[in-house]
Amino acid sequence: MYQLHGFCQSGNTFKVAFLLRALDQPWEPRFVDFMNGVTRTGEWREGTNEMGEVPVLDDGDRRLTQSGVILTYLAEKHGAMGGASEEDRLEVLRWLLFDNHKFTSYFATYRFMKAFGPTAPDPAVMNWLRGRLDNAFGIVDKHLAGRAFIVGEAPTIADISLCGYLFYPVEESGYEIEGRFQNIAAWLQRVRSIPGWAHPYDILPGEVIAAKW
Ligand SMILES: N[C@@H](CCC(=O)N[C@@H](CS)C(=O)NCC(=O)O)C(=O)O
């Protein structure tokens, strides 16, 4: 039984939950009270993850962090969704790195500031982030033109990584996809059809919080 530490607002946790469900693996969530600062405590960092981040996955005595590492580990271990060839596996890694650096990271930061930050977001910071987001979303949208999935012909962990934050309510981020990035919008419909997909608020622990700003 895998143990997945995280919380429902965390799209990075959702990536791992989605893959575990797609692989039909047994898992249970371990709630991390991120919104009340647990991951910033020395105790949590020493005992769970020195990087101060979720998701964290326990596979027996083995503890893994970083969603890209966890997705790669699970895909290799269960022999699915990692890419059909060596070339595809490298392509998957390329998109995981792009996602972590430029796609999920800017989107998650933008959404957090807009929905859950302690004070109203600074418009200059939001404008700057929005420019970075527009660039990253434009790149993914262009890549998806004429393709069903990010790499190869079938879903891989690259799709699972890139989609991690894109099913949350649009009011949380204020960042519209529908009507602006048509290839991404169509791809998200295909991703929803992958067996195991569910909405993050239906499968991860914690309370839904109304967007603050
Ligand atoms: N690259 C990491 C990012 C993880 C991450 O940023 N998680 C958020 C919650 S969704 C977090 O714990 N952030 C704490 C922080 O940024 O200090 C991954 O993919 O696992």
Coordinates of C-alpha atoms and ligand atoms in Angstrom, one line a residue:
M1 CA 0.0 0.0 0.0
Y2 CA 1.6 3.3 -1.1
Q3 CA 1.2 6.2 1.3
L4 CA 0.9 9.6 -0.4
H5 CA 1.6 12.7 1.7
G6 CA -0.1 15.8 0.4
F7 CA -3.3 17.9 0.3
C8 CA -6.2 18.5 -2.1
Q9 CA -5.0 22.0 -3.4
S10 CA -1.7 20.5 -4.4
G11 CA -1.7 19.7 -8.1
N12 CA 1.7 18.1 -7.6
T13 CA 0.1 15.6 -5.2
F14 CA -2.7 15.1 -7.7
K15 CA -0.2 14.0 -10.4
V16 CA 0.9 11.1 -8.2
A17 CA -2.6 10.2 -7.1
F18 CA -3.7 10.2 -10.7
L19 CA -0.9 7.9 -11.8
L20 CA -1.5 5.5 -8.9
R21 CA -5.1 5.3 -9.9
A22 CA -4.2 4.9 -13.6
L23 CA -1.9 2.1 -12.7
D24 CA -4.6 0.6 -10.5
Q25 CA -2.3 0.5 -7.4
P26 CA -3.5 0.6 -3.8
W27 CA -2.6 3.8 -2.0
E28 CA -3.8 5.9 0.9
P29 CA -3.5 9.6 1.4
R30 CA -1.7 11.1 4.4
F31 CA -2.9 14.7 5.0
V32 CA -0.3 17.4 5.3
D33 CA -1.6 20.6 6.7
F34 CA 0.3 22.8 4.3
M35 CA -2.0 25.8 4.6
N36 CA -1.2 26.0 8.3
G37 CA 2.5 25.9 7.7
V38 CA 3.4 22.3 8.6
T39 CA 5.9 21.9 5.8
R40 CA 7.8 25.0 7.0
T41 CA 8.5 23.5 10.4
G42 CA 11.9 22.1 11.2
E43 CA 10.3 19.0 12.5
W44 CA 8.5 18.2 9.2
R45 CA 11.6 19.0 7.2
E46 CA 13.8 16.8 9.3
G47 CA 11.3 14.0 9.6
T48 CA 9.7 14.0 6.1
N49 CA 11.3 16.1 3.4
E50 CA 14.2 18.5 3.8
M51 CA 13.0 20.4 0.7
G52 CA 9.8 21.4 2.6
E53 CA 7.6 20.2 -0.2
V54 CA 4.8 17.7 -1.0
P55 CA 4.2 15.3 -2.6
V56 CA 6.1 12.6 -0.7
L57 CA 5.5 9.0 -1.5
D58 CA 6.3 6.1 0.8
D59 CA 6.7 2.7 -0.9
G60 CA 7.4 0.5 2.2
D61 CA 10.7 1.8 3.6
R62 CA 11.5 3.8 0.5
R63 CA 10.6 7.5 0.6
L64 CA 10.5 9.5 -2.6
T65 CA 9.9 13.2 -3.2
Q66 CA 9.7 15.4 -6.3
S67 CA 6.7 14.5 -8.5
G68 CA 8.9 14.0 -11.5
V69 CA 11.0 11.4 -9.7
I70 CA 7.9 9.7 -8.2
L71 CA 6.2 9.5 -11.6
T72 CA 9.3 8.1 -13.2
Y73 CA 9.8 5.6 -10.4
L74 CA 6.2 4.3 -10.6
A75 CA 6.2 4.2 -14.4
E76 CA 9.4 2.1 -14.4
K77 CA 8.3 -0.1 -11.5
H78 CA 4.9 -0.9 -13.0
G79 CA 6.1 -0.9 -16.6
A80 CA 3.5 1.6 -17.9
M81 CA 3.2 5.2 -19.0
G82 CA 6.9 5.9 -19.1
G83 CA 7.2 6.0 -22.9
A84 CA 7.3 3.2 -25.5
S85 CA 11.0 3.5 -26.5
E86 CA 14.3 4.9 -25.3
E87 CA 13.7 8.0 -27.4
D88 CA 10.2 8.4 -26.0
R89 CA 11.5 8.0 -22.4
L90 CA 14.0 10.8 -23.0
E91 CA 11.2 12.9 -24.5
V92 CA 9.1 12.3 -21.5
L93 CA 11.9 13.4 -19.3
R94 CA 12.3 16.6 -21.4
W95 CA 8.7 17.5 -20.8
L96 CA 8.8 16.6 -17.1
L97 CA 11.7 19.1 -16.7
F98 CA 9.9 21.8 -18.8
D99 CA 6.8 21.2 -16.7
N100 CA 8.6 21.5 -13.4
H101 CA 10.6 24.5 -14.4
K102 CA 8.2 26.6 -16.5
F103 CA 4.6 25.2 -16.7
T104 CA 3.4 23.9 -13.3
S105 CA 5.8 26.0 -11.3
Y106 CA 4.6 29.4 -12.7
F107 CA 1.0 28.3 -12.8
A108 CA 1.0 26.9 -9.2
T109 CA 2.7 30.1 -7.9
Y110 CA 0.2 32.3 -9.8
R111 CA -2.8 30.4 -8.6
F112 CA -1.5 30.2 -5.0
M113 CA -1.0 34.0 -4.8
K114 CA -4.4 34.6 -6.4
A115 CA -6.4 32.1 -4.3
F116 CA -4.6 31.3 -1.1
G117 CA -1.9 33.9 -0.4
P118 CA -2.0 35.7 3.0
T119 CA -2.3 39.2 1.4
A120 CA -3.6 40.5 -2.0
P121 CA -1.2 39.7 -4.7
D122 CA 1.1 42.4 -6.1
P123 CA -0.1 43.3 -9.6
A124 CA 3.4 43.8 -10.9
V125 CA 4.4 40.3 -9.7
M126 CA 1.2 38.8 -11.2
N127 CA 1.8 40.6 -14.5
W128 CA 5.3 39.2 -14.7
L129 CA 4.2 35.7 -13.9
R130 CA 1.4 35.9 -16.4
G131 CA 3.8 36.8 -19.2
R132 CA 5.9 33.7 -18.3
L133 CA 2.7 31.6 -18.1
D134 CA 1.5 32.8 -21.5
N135 CA 4.8 31.8 -23.0
A136 CA 4.8 28.3 -21.4
F137 CA 1.2 27.6 -22.3
G138 CA 1.8 28.8 -25.9
I139 CA 4.6 26.3 -26.2
V140 CA 2.5 23.4 -24.9
D141 CA -0.4 24.5 -27.1
K142 CA 1.7 24.5 -30.2
H143 CA 3.3 21.2 -29.4
L144 CA -0.2 19.6 -29.0
A145 CA -1.3 20.7 -32.5
G146 CA -2.1 17.5 -34.4
R147 CA -1.2 15.3 -31.4
A148 CA -3.3 13.4 -29.0
F149 CA -0.8 13.3 -26.2
I150 CA 2.5 15.0 -25.2
V151 CA 4.8 12.1 -26.2
G152 CA 4.0 9.3 -28.7
E153 CA 0.6 8.0 -29.4
A154 CA -0.6 7.1 -25.9
P155 CA -0.8 8.8 -22.5
T156 CA 2.4 9.0 -20.5
I157 CA 3.6 10.5 -17.2
A158 CA 4.4 13.7 -19.3
D159 CA 0.6 14.2 -19.7
I160 CA 0.0 13.4 -16.0
S161 CA 2.7 15.9 -15.0
L162 CA 1.6 18.8 -17.2
C163 CA -2.1 18.5 -16.4
G164 CA -1.6 18.5 -12.6
Y165 CA -3.1 22.0 -11.9
L166 CA -5.4 22.3 -14.9
F167 CA -8.6 20.7 -13.4
Y168 CA -9.0 23.2 -10.5
P169 CA -11.7 25.8 -10.8
V170 CA -10.7 28.7 -13.0
E171 CA -11.7 31.2 -10.2
E172 CA -8.7 29.9 -8.2
S173 CA -6.1 31.0 -10.8
G174 CA -8.1 33.5 -12.9
Y175 CA -6.2 32.0 -15.8
E176 CA -8.5 31.0 -18.7
I177 CA -7.5 28.1 -20.9
E178 CA -10.8 27.6 -22.7
G179 CA -10.9 29.9 -25.8
R180 CA -7.2 30.8 -25.5
F181 CA -5.4 27.5 -25.8
Q182 CA -7.6 25.3 -27.9
N183 CA -5.2 22.4 -28.2
I184 CA -4.6 22.3 -24.5
A185 CA -8.4 22.4 -23.9
A186 CA -9.0 19.5 -26.3
W187 CA -6.1 17.5 -24.8
L188 CA -7.5 18.0 -21.3
Q189 CA -10.7 16.3 -22.4
R190 CA -8.6 13.3 -23.6
V191 CA -6.7 13.3 -20.3
R192 CA -10.0 13.2 -18.4
S193 CA -10.8 9.9 -20.3
I194 CA -7.7 8.1 -19.0
P195 CA -8.9 5.4 -16.7
G196 CA -8.3 6.5 -13.1
W197 CA -8.8 10.2 -13.7
A198 CA -10.9 11.9 -11.0
H199 CA -11.1 15.5 -9.8
P200 CA -8.4 16.3 -7.2
Y201 CA -11.0 17.6 -4.8
D202 CA -12.7 14.2 -4.9
I203 CA -9.7 12.1 -4.1
L204 CA -7.2 14.1 -2.0
P205 CA -7.6 15.1 1.7
G206 CA -8.2 18.6 3.0
E207 CA -10.9 21.1 2.7
V208 CA -11.8 23.1 -0.4
I209 CA -11.0 26.8 0.3
A210 CA -12.8 29.6 -1.6
A211 CA -10.4 31.7 -3.7
K212 CA -9.4 34.7 -1.5
W213 CA -8.3 37.4 -4.0
Ligands
LIG1 N1 9.0 20.3 -8.2 C1 8.3 19.8 -7.0 C2 7.4 21.0 -6.5 C3 6.7 20.6 -5.3 C4 6.0 21.8 -4.7 O1 6.3 22.9 -4.9 N2 5.0 21.5 -3.9 C5 4.3 22.6 -3.2 C6 2.9 22.1 -2.8 S1 2.0 21.7 -4.2 C7 5.1 22.8 -1.9 O2 5.3 22.0 -1.1 N3 5.6 24.1 -1.8 C8 6.4 24.5 -0.7 C9 7.3 25.6 -1.1 O3 7.3 26.1 -2.2 O4 8.0 26.1 -0.2 C10 7.5 18.6 -7.4 O5 7.1 18.5 -8.5 O6 7.2 17.8 -6.5

